[in-house]
Amino acid sequence: MADQEACSRIEQRSVIKFLVAEGCKPVEIHRRMSTVYGATCFSRKNVYKWAKLFKEGRSSVEDEDRPGRPTEVRSPEVIESVIDLIQSDRRVTVDDIARTLSLSVGTAHKIVHDDLGYSKVSCRWVPKMLTPEHKQRRVELSQQCLCRYEKDGDEFLKKVVTCDETWVWHYEPESKRQSMEWKHVGSPVKKKFKSQRSTRKVMLTVFWDMQGPITISFLEKGSTVNSANYCELLRQVKKDIKNKRRGHQSEGVILHHDNARPHTAARTVQTINELGWELLPHPPYSPDLAPSDFHLFGPLKAFTRGTKFESDDEVKSVVSDWLRHQSKDFYAEGIRKLVHRWEKCVTVLGDYV
């Protein structure tokens, strides 16, 4: 079919060339050709174009070679050149690759993603650049906890009471991702204006286990988180465990918290011993191994984002209700994730999981 179309084009151009040589005008040429070729005849514009070319001295009725790209550009040599560009600059863009190698952006994109399997990702933010000593400590403590879990299973996890502190702001703008909503093609585009979070905030401290929150506490205005306040809070937690977790006291409590100064002070360690609790070891600079950080506070902050609280009491009420209304499965999942994270910490040789 394609060959027939090419022959038809060349044939009609030959006719135009002959009639131009006879001195026919383009309008007459198009009329005569329409009578012969019917629906397959060149358009008036095309007839005029070729009549003008032949009148100006063109002799060939064939298509001229076009200076375009070759059909096959995803050759091994081109792919190798793309690899060299990426390895020399990991931040090079697809547009830069296309421009450098004289490729179309679509072809460059196919080579990078389909042929080479590359994908561009952002760097991962981590709390601290861990030293070899930090990594070794993380591996050792993770292995200790895994050995304990292999020995006691879920009975070990059921004894774990974890805690941490976090700020809850009176207003924190919702993230761009949170503002996403379904939009029809004809719907107007919504705008989102930049806003800053408030300066007013409340310090939350929460103790929880596999069954849910045990103690929810908010720091009073003018107070600071220090060893004295934390020890008083630990004594309150013991009372709450006695009231809310009957039998838990006799089974033993394994307290898990991070290495903040109030948690590691000599007075705090003494209080934990007086309470008869065991302390679960936690490596420094390791929020990725703290259930409150990797499981609890994220959903809580997502819930409060975009809400404007008028007072500290309103913040306390909303946060307390949210914590109490999460299911037991939610809290149990957070504690059980510790096992996977300890395993992964060992696998990656102490790096962040």
Short mmCIF file of C-alpha atoms in Angstrom, two decimals:
data_model
loop_
_atom_site.label_atom_id
_atom_site.label_comp_id
_atom_site.label_asym_id
_atom_site.label_seq_id
_atom_site.Cartn_x
_atom_site.Cartn_y
_atom_site.Cartn_z
CA MET A 1 0.00 0.00 0.00
CA ALA A 2 2.80 2.38 0.92
CA ASP A 3 4.57 1.60 -2.40
CA GLN A 4 1.35 2.32 -4.33
CA GLU A 5 0.95 5.65 -2.55
CA ALA A 6 4.57 6.56 -3.36
CA CYS A 7 4.01 5.67 -7.04
CA SER A 8 0.85 7.75 -7.13
CA ARG A 9 2.68 10.76 -5.69
CA ILE A 10 5.55 10.46 -8.17
CA GLU A 11 3.14 9.91 -11.05
CA GLN A 12 1.11 13.00 -10.22
CA ARG A 13 4.26 15.10 -9.81
CA SER A 14 5.36 13.90 -13.27
CA VAL A 15 2.03 15.00 -14.71
CA ILE A 16 2.38 18.42 -13.06
CA LYS A 17 5.92 18.71 -14.47
CA PHE A 18 4.70 17.87 -17.98
CA LEU A 19 1.78 20.29 -17.90
CA VAL A 20 3.96 23.10 -16.52
CA ALA A 21 6.33 22.48 -19.45
CA GLU A 22 3.32 22.90 -21.79
CA GLY A 23 2.57 26.25 -20.19
CA CYS A 24 -0.61 25.28 -18.29
CA LYS A 25 -1.54 27.38 -15.29
CA PRO A 26 -1.81 25.71 -11.84
CA VAL A 27 -5.59 26.17 -11.68
CA GLU A 28 -5.99 24.38 -15.03
CA ILE A 29 -3.55 21.63 -13.95
CA HIS A 30 -5.56 20.95 -10.77
CA ARG A 31 -8.85 20.85 -12.71
CA ARG A 32 -7.55 18.37 -15.27
CA MET A 33 -5.90 16.14 -12.63
CA SER A 34 -9.06 16.09 -10.48
CA THR A 35 -10.96 14.73 -13.47
CA VAL A 36 -8.46 11.87 -13.86
CA TYR A 37 -7.44 11.02 -10.28
CA GLY A 38 -10.63 11.88 -8.42
CA ALA A 39 -10.38 11.53 -4.62
CA THR A 40 -6.68 10.57 -4.79
CA CYS A 41 -5.72 13.77 -6.56
CA PHE A 42 -3.30 16.22 -4.94
CA SER A 43 -4.90 19.09 -3.12
CA ARG A 44 -5.00 22.48 -4.78
CA LYS A 45 -2.27 23.69 -2.41
CA ASN A 46 -0.01 20.74 -3.24
CA VAL A 47 -0.50 21.19 -6.99
CA TYR A 48 0.37 24.89 -6.71
CA LYS A 49 3.47 24.07 -4.65
CA TRP A 50 4.87 21.56 -7.15
CA ALA A 51 3.97 23.71 -10.15
CA LYS A 52 5.95 26.55 -8.59
CA LEU A 53 8.94 24.25 -7.91
CA PHE A 54 9.06 22.93 -11.47
CA LYS A 55 8.63 26.44 -12.90
CA GLU A 56 11.64 27.56 -10.80
CA GLY A 57 13.79 24.83 -12.35
CA ARG A 58 13.37 21.72 -10.23
CA SER A 59 13.71 18.55 -12.29
CA SER A 60 13.38 15.67 -9.82
CA VAL A 61 9.96 14.26 -8.88
CA GLU A 62 11.45 12.19 -6.03
CA ASP A 63 11.41 13.22 -2.34
CA GLU A 64 14.68 14.74 -1.22
CA ASP A 65 16.65 13.18 1.63
CA ARG A 66 15.67 14.76 4.94
CA PRO A 67 18.28 15.65 7.54
CA GLY A 68 16.37 13.94 10.37
CA ARG A 69 17.52 11.51 13.04
CA PRO A 70 17.95 7.85 12.08
CA THR A 71 15.03 5.60 12.90
CA GLU A 72 17.07 3.55 15.36
CA VAL A 73 18.66 5.78 18.00
CA ARG A 74 18.54 3.44 21.02
CA SER A 75 21.69 1.70 19.88
CA PRO A 76 24.22 0.11 22.27
CA GLU A 77 26.62 3.00 21.62
CA VAL A 78 24.02 5.62 22.54
CA ILE A 79 22.98 3.68 25.65
CA GLU A 80 26.63 3.44 26.69
CA SER A 81 26.96 7.21 26.29
CA VAL A 82 23.91 7.72 28.51
CA ILE A 83 25.46 5.49 31.18
CA ASP A 84 28.67 7.57 31.07
CA LEU A 85 26.70 10.81 31.50
CA ILE A 86 24.74 9.48 34.47
CA GLN A 87 27.78 8.02 36.20
CA SER A 88 29.73 11.26 35.75
CA ASP A 89 26.85 13.34 37.20
CA ARG A 90 24.12 11.57 39.15
CA ARG A 91 22.01 14.75 39.09
CA VAL A 92 21.99 15.14 35.31
CA THR A 93 18.47 15.65 33.92
CA VAL A 94 16.79 13.85 31.04
CA ASP A 95 16.70 17.17 29.17
CA ASP A 96 20.48 17.53 29.59
CA ILE A 97 21.05 13.98 28.31
CA ALA A 98 18.83 14.60 25.29
CA ARG A 99 20.57 17.90 24.50
CA THR A 100 24.09 16.47 24.89
CA LEU A 101 23.48 13.40 22.72
CA SER A 102 21.11 15.09 20.20
CA LEU A 103 18.21 12.83 21.17
CA SER A 104 14.56 13.58 21.65
CA VAL A 105 13.49 13.92 25.28
CA GLY A 106 11.17 10.93 24.84
CA THR A 107 13.99 8.73 23.56
CA ALA A 108 16.31 9.82 26.37
CA HIS A 109 13.57 9.07 28.92
CA LYS A 110 13.02 5.57 27.47
CA ILE A 111 16.75 4.78 27.56
CA VAL A 112 17.15 5.97 31.15
CA HIS A 113 14.00 4.33 32.57
CA ASP A 114 13.21 1.38 30.29
CA ASP A 115 16.62 0.25 29.01
CA LEU A 116 18.76 1.09 32.04
CA GLY A 117 16.16 0.88 34.83
CA TYR A 118 17.20 4.13 36.52
CA SER A 119 14.82 6.20 38.64
CA LYS A 120 15.59 9.55 40.21
CA VAL A 121 15.03 9.81 43.97
CA SER A 122 15.79 12.47 46.55
CA CYS A 123 18.29 12.02 49.33
CA ARG A 124 16.93 10.62 52.57
CA TRP A 125 17.17 12.91 55.57
CA VAL A 126 18.58 11.22 58.67
CA PRO A 127 19.01 12.59 62.21
CA LYS A 128 22.79 12.31 62.32
CA MET A 129 25.81 11.07 60.44
CA LEU A 130 26.50 7.89 62.38
CA THR A 131 30.09 7.02 63.23
CA PRO A 132 31.35 3.42 63.03
CA GLU A 133 31.07 3.29 66.84
CA HIS A 134 27.43 4.40 66.71
CA LYS A 135 26.62 1.77 64.09
CA GLN A 136 28.37 -0.94 66.05
CA ARG A 137 26.41 0.02 69.17
CA ARG A 138 23.13 -0.07 67.24
CA VAL A 139 23.92 -3.55 65.92
CA GLU A 140 24.90 -4.88 69.35
CA LEU A 141 21.78 -3.58 71.11
CA SER A 142 19.52 -4.76 68.28
CA GLN A 143 21.02 -8.23 68.53
CA GLN A 144 20.46 -8.24 72.29
CA CYS A 145 16.80 -7.37 71.83
CA LEU A 146 16.37 -9.98 69.09
CA CYS A 147 17.88 -12.66 71.32
CA ARG A 148 15.41 -11.71 74.03
CA TYR A 149 12.54 -11.87 71.55
CA GLU A 150 13.64 -15.27 70.20
CA LYS A 151 13.68 -16.55 73.77
CA ASP A 152 10.39 -15.08 75.10
CA GLY A 153 8.41 -14.22 71.95
CA ASP A 154 5.36 -11.99 72.33
CA GLU A 155 5.54 -12.25 76.13
CA PHE A 156 8.62 -10.05 75.89
CA LEU A 157 6.84 -7.47 73.72
CA LYS A 158 3.76 -7.44 75.99
CA LYS A 159 5.92 -6.18 78.86
CA VAL A 160 7.34 -3.27 76.87
CA VAL A 161 6.11 0.19 77.88
CA THR A 162 7.51 2.84 75.56
CA CYS A 163 7.41 6.61 75.94
CA ASP A 164 8.53 9.80 74.26
CA GLU A 165 7.86 13.53 74.12
CA THR A 166 6.80 15.75 71.23
CA TRP A 167 5.53 19.27 70.62
CA VAL A 168 1.95 19.76 69.47
CA TRP A 169 1.40 23.17 67.87
CA HIS A 170 -1.71 25.32 68.18
CA TYR A 171 -1.60 25.52 64.40
CA GLU A 172 0.54 23.65 61.90
CA PRO A 173 -0.38 24.02 58.21
CA GLU A 174 -1.32 20.87 56.39
CA SER A 175 1.21 19.49 53.97
CA LYS A 176 0.85 19.84 50.20
CA ARG A 177 0.16 16.12 49.92
CA GLN A 178 -2.63 16.35 52.48
CA SER A 179 -4.34 19.08 50.42
CA MET A 180 -4.65 16.80 47.34
CA GLU A 181 -8.22 16.15 46.20
CA TRP A 182 -10.01 14.69 43.19
CA LYS A 183 -10.51 17.18 40.39
CA HIS A 184 -12.51 16.97 37.17
CA VAL A 185 -11.05 18.22 33.90
CA GLY A 186 -13.29 21.28 33.99
CA SER A 187 -12.88 22.01 37.71
CA PRO A 188 -11.10 25.24 38.66
CA VAL A 189 -7.58 24.94 40.05
CA LYS A 190 -7.49 25.64 43.77
CA LYS A 191 -4.72 27.75 45.27
CA LYS A 192 -2.98 27.13 48.56
CA PHE A 193 -1.26 30.02 50.27
CA LYS A 194 1.86 29.66 52.35
CA SER A 195 1.33 29.87 56.09
CA GLN A 196 3.54 29.49 59.15
CA ARG A 197 2.89 27.32 62.15
CA SER A 198 2.04 29.10 65.36
CA THR A 199 4.51 29.95 68.10
CA ARG A 200 2.18 28.52 70.76
CA LYS A 201 2.65 24.85 71.46
CA VAL A 202 2.18 22.17 74.10
CA MET A 203 4.63 19.46 75.13
CA LEU A 204 3.08 15.98 75.07
CA THR A 205 4.51 12.97 76.88
CA VAL A 206 2.82 9.63 76.30
CA PHE A 207 3.51 6.17 77.75
CA TRP A 208 1.95 3.27 75.86
CA ASP A 209 2.14 -0.47 75.29
CA MET A 210 0.55 -3.07 73.02
CA GLN A 211 -2.89 -2.41 74.49
CA GLY A 212 -2.91 1.37 74.11
CA PRO A 213 -1.99 4.55 76.01
CA ILE A 214 -1.25 4.21 79.72
CA THR A 215 -0.37 7.77 80.72
CA ILE A 216 -0.93 10.94 78.69
CA SER A 217 0.73 14.00 80.18
CA PHE A 218 1.17 17.61 79.10
CA LEU A 219 3.93 19.84 80.45
CA GLU A 220 2.64 22.78 82.44
CA LYS A 221 3.53 26.28 81.30
CA GLY A 222 6.76 27.54 82.80
CA SER A 223 8.01 24.01 83.49
CA THR A 224 10.85 22.20 81.79
CA VAL A 225 11.46 18.54 81.08
CA ASN A 226 14.03 17.56 83.67
CA SER A 227 14.89 14.51 85.72
CA ALA A 228 12.74 15.57 88.71
CA ASN A 229 9.61 16.00 86.58
CA TYR A 230 10.27 12.82 84.67
CA CYS A 231 10.69 10.79 87.88
CA GLU A 232 7.36 12.08 89.17
CA LEU A 233 5.81 11.07 85.88
CA LEU A 234 7.28 7.56 86.16
CA ARG A 235 5.66 7.15 89.56
CA GLN A 236 2.33 8.22 88.05
CA VAL A 237 2.80 5.67 85.27
CA LYS A 238 3.23 2.94 87.87
CA LYS A 239 -0.11 3.89 89.43
CA ASP A 240 -1.79 3.96 86.02
CA ILE A 241 -0.40 0.52 85.16
CA LYS A 242 -1.80 -0.82 88.42
CA ASN A 243 -5.25 0.60 87.58
CA LYS A 244 -5.36 -0.02 83.81
CA ARG A 245 -3.24 -3.15 83.35
CA ARG A 246 -4.15 -5.50 86.20
CA GLY A 247 -1.61 -8.31 86.38
CA HIS A 248 0.93 -6.38 84.33
CA GLN A 249 2.71 -5.25 87.48
CA SER A 250 3.39 -8.81 88.60
CA GLU A 251 4.60 -9.83 85.15
CA GLY A 252 7.17 -7.05 85.11
CA VAL A 253 7.57 -3.83 83.13
CA ILE A 254 10.25 -3.25 80.50
CA LEU A 255 10.58 0.50 80.03
CA HIS A 256 11.73 1.78 76.67
CA HIS A 257 12.73 5.40 76.15
CA ASP A 258 15.40 7.29 74.24
CA ASN A 259 18.63 8.76 75.55
CA ALA A 260 17.44 12.30 76.29
CA ARG A 261 19.18 13.76 79.35
CA PRO A 262 16.16 13.52 81.69
CA HIS A 263 15.90 9.81 80.77
CA THR A 264 19.54 8.95 81.45
CA ALA A 265 20.16 11.07 84.56
CA ALA A 266 21.36 9.23 87.67
CA ARG A 267 18.20 10.22 89.53
CA THR A 268 16.03 8.72 86.77
CA VAL A 269 18.00 5.48 86.71
CA GLN A 270 17.63 5.24 90.50
CA THR A 271 13.87 5.79 90.27
CA ILE A 272 13.50 3.08 87.61
CA ASN A 273 15.36 0.66 89.87
CA GLU A 274 13.15 1.59 92.84
CA LEU A 275 10.06 0.90 90.74
CA GLY A 276 11.44 -2.54 89.94
CA TRP A 277 11.36 -2.03 86.22
CA GLU A 278 13.74 -3.33 83.60
CA LEU A 279 15.20 -0.84 81.12
CA LEU A 280 15.25 -1.82 77.45
CA PRO A 281 18.55 -0.66 75.94
CA HIS A 282 18.25 2.02 73.27
CA PRO A 283 21.20 3.21 71.13
CA PRO A 284 21.89 6.96 70.82
CA TYR A 285 20.62 8.98 67.83
CA SER A 286 18.10 6.25 66.94
CA PRO A 287 14.56 7.59 66.49
CA ASP A 288 14.12 4.89 63.84
CA LEU A 289 14.14 2.36 66.70
CA ALA A 290 11.67 4.29 68.87
CA PRO A 291 8.00 3.26 68.31
CA SER A 292 6.64 6.70 69.19
CA ASP A 293 8.79 8.31 66.50
CA PHE A 294 8.31 5.81 63.69
CA HIS A 295 4.70 4.78 64.42
CA LEU A 296 2.71 7.07 66.73
CA PHE A 297 3.66 10.72 66.31
CA GLY A 298 3.45 10.76 62.51
CA PRO A 299 -0.28 9.89 62.31
CA LEU A 300 -0.98 12.16 65.28
CA LYS A 301 0.68 15.16 63.62
CA ALA A 302 -1.11 14.40 60.33
CA PHE A 303 -4.42 14.47 62.23
CA THR A 304 -3.76 17.85 63.86
CA ARG A 305 -2.28 19.54 60.77
CA GLY A 306 -4.53 22.23 59.35
CA THR A 307 -6.55 22.59 62.57
CA LYS A 308 -6.39 25.84 64.53
CA PHE A 309 -6.64 25.38 68.28
CA GLU A 310 -7.74 28.33 70.36
CA SER A 311 -6.21 27.22 73.66
CA ASP A 312 -3.89 24.75 75.35
CA ASP A 313 -6.92 22.96 76.81
CA GLU A 314 -8.33 22.39 73.34
CA VAL A 315 -5.02 20.93 72.17
CA LYS A 316 -4.89 18.61 75.17
CA SER A 317 -8.50 17.47 74.70
CA VAL A 318 -8.17 16.73 70.96
CA VAL A 319 -4.82 14.95 71.29
CA SER A 320 -5.96 12.87 74.28
CA ASP A 321 -9.14 11.82 72.46
CA TRP A 322 -7.18 10.83 69.37
CA LEU A 323 -4.73 8.71 71.38
CA ARG A 324 -7.52 6.95 73.29
CA HIS A 325 -9.59 6.22 70.19
CA GLN A 326 -6.88 4.34 68.29
CA SER A 327 -7.46 0.60 68.24
CA LYS A 328 -5.44 -1.95 70.19
CA ASP A 329 -4.23 -3.35 66.88
CA PHE A 330 -2.72 0.04 66.03
CA TYR A 331 -0.64 0.09 69.21
CA ALA A 332 0.25 -3.61 69.01
CA GLU A 333 1.50 -3.11 65.46
CA GLY A 334 3.78 -0.29 66.63
CA ILE A 335 5.45 -2.48 69.26
CA ARG A 336 5.74 -5.47 66.92
CA LYS A 337 7.46 -3.32 64.30
CA LEU A 338 10.41 -3.14 66.69
CA VAL A 339 11.36 -6.72 65.80
CA HIS A 340 11.50 -5.97 62.07
CA ARG A 341 13.51 -2.82 62.70
CA TRP A 342 16.01 -4.57 64.94
CA GLU A 343 16.47 -7.22 62.24
CA LYS A 344 16.92 -4.62 59.52
CA CYS A 345 19.36 -2.64 61.66
CA VAL A 346 21.53 -5.73 61.95
CA THR A 347 21.18 -6.43 58.21
CA VAL A 348 22.30 -2.92 57.19
CA LEU A 349 25.17 -3.06 59.69
CA GLY A 350 23.83 -0.38 62.00
CA ASP A 351 22.78 2.19 59.41
CA TYR A 352 19.36 3.87 59.65
CA VAL A 353 16.47 1.60 58.69
#
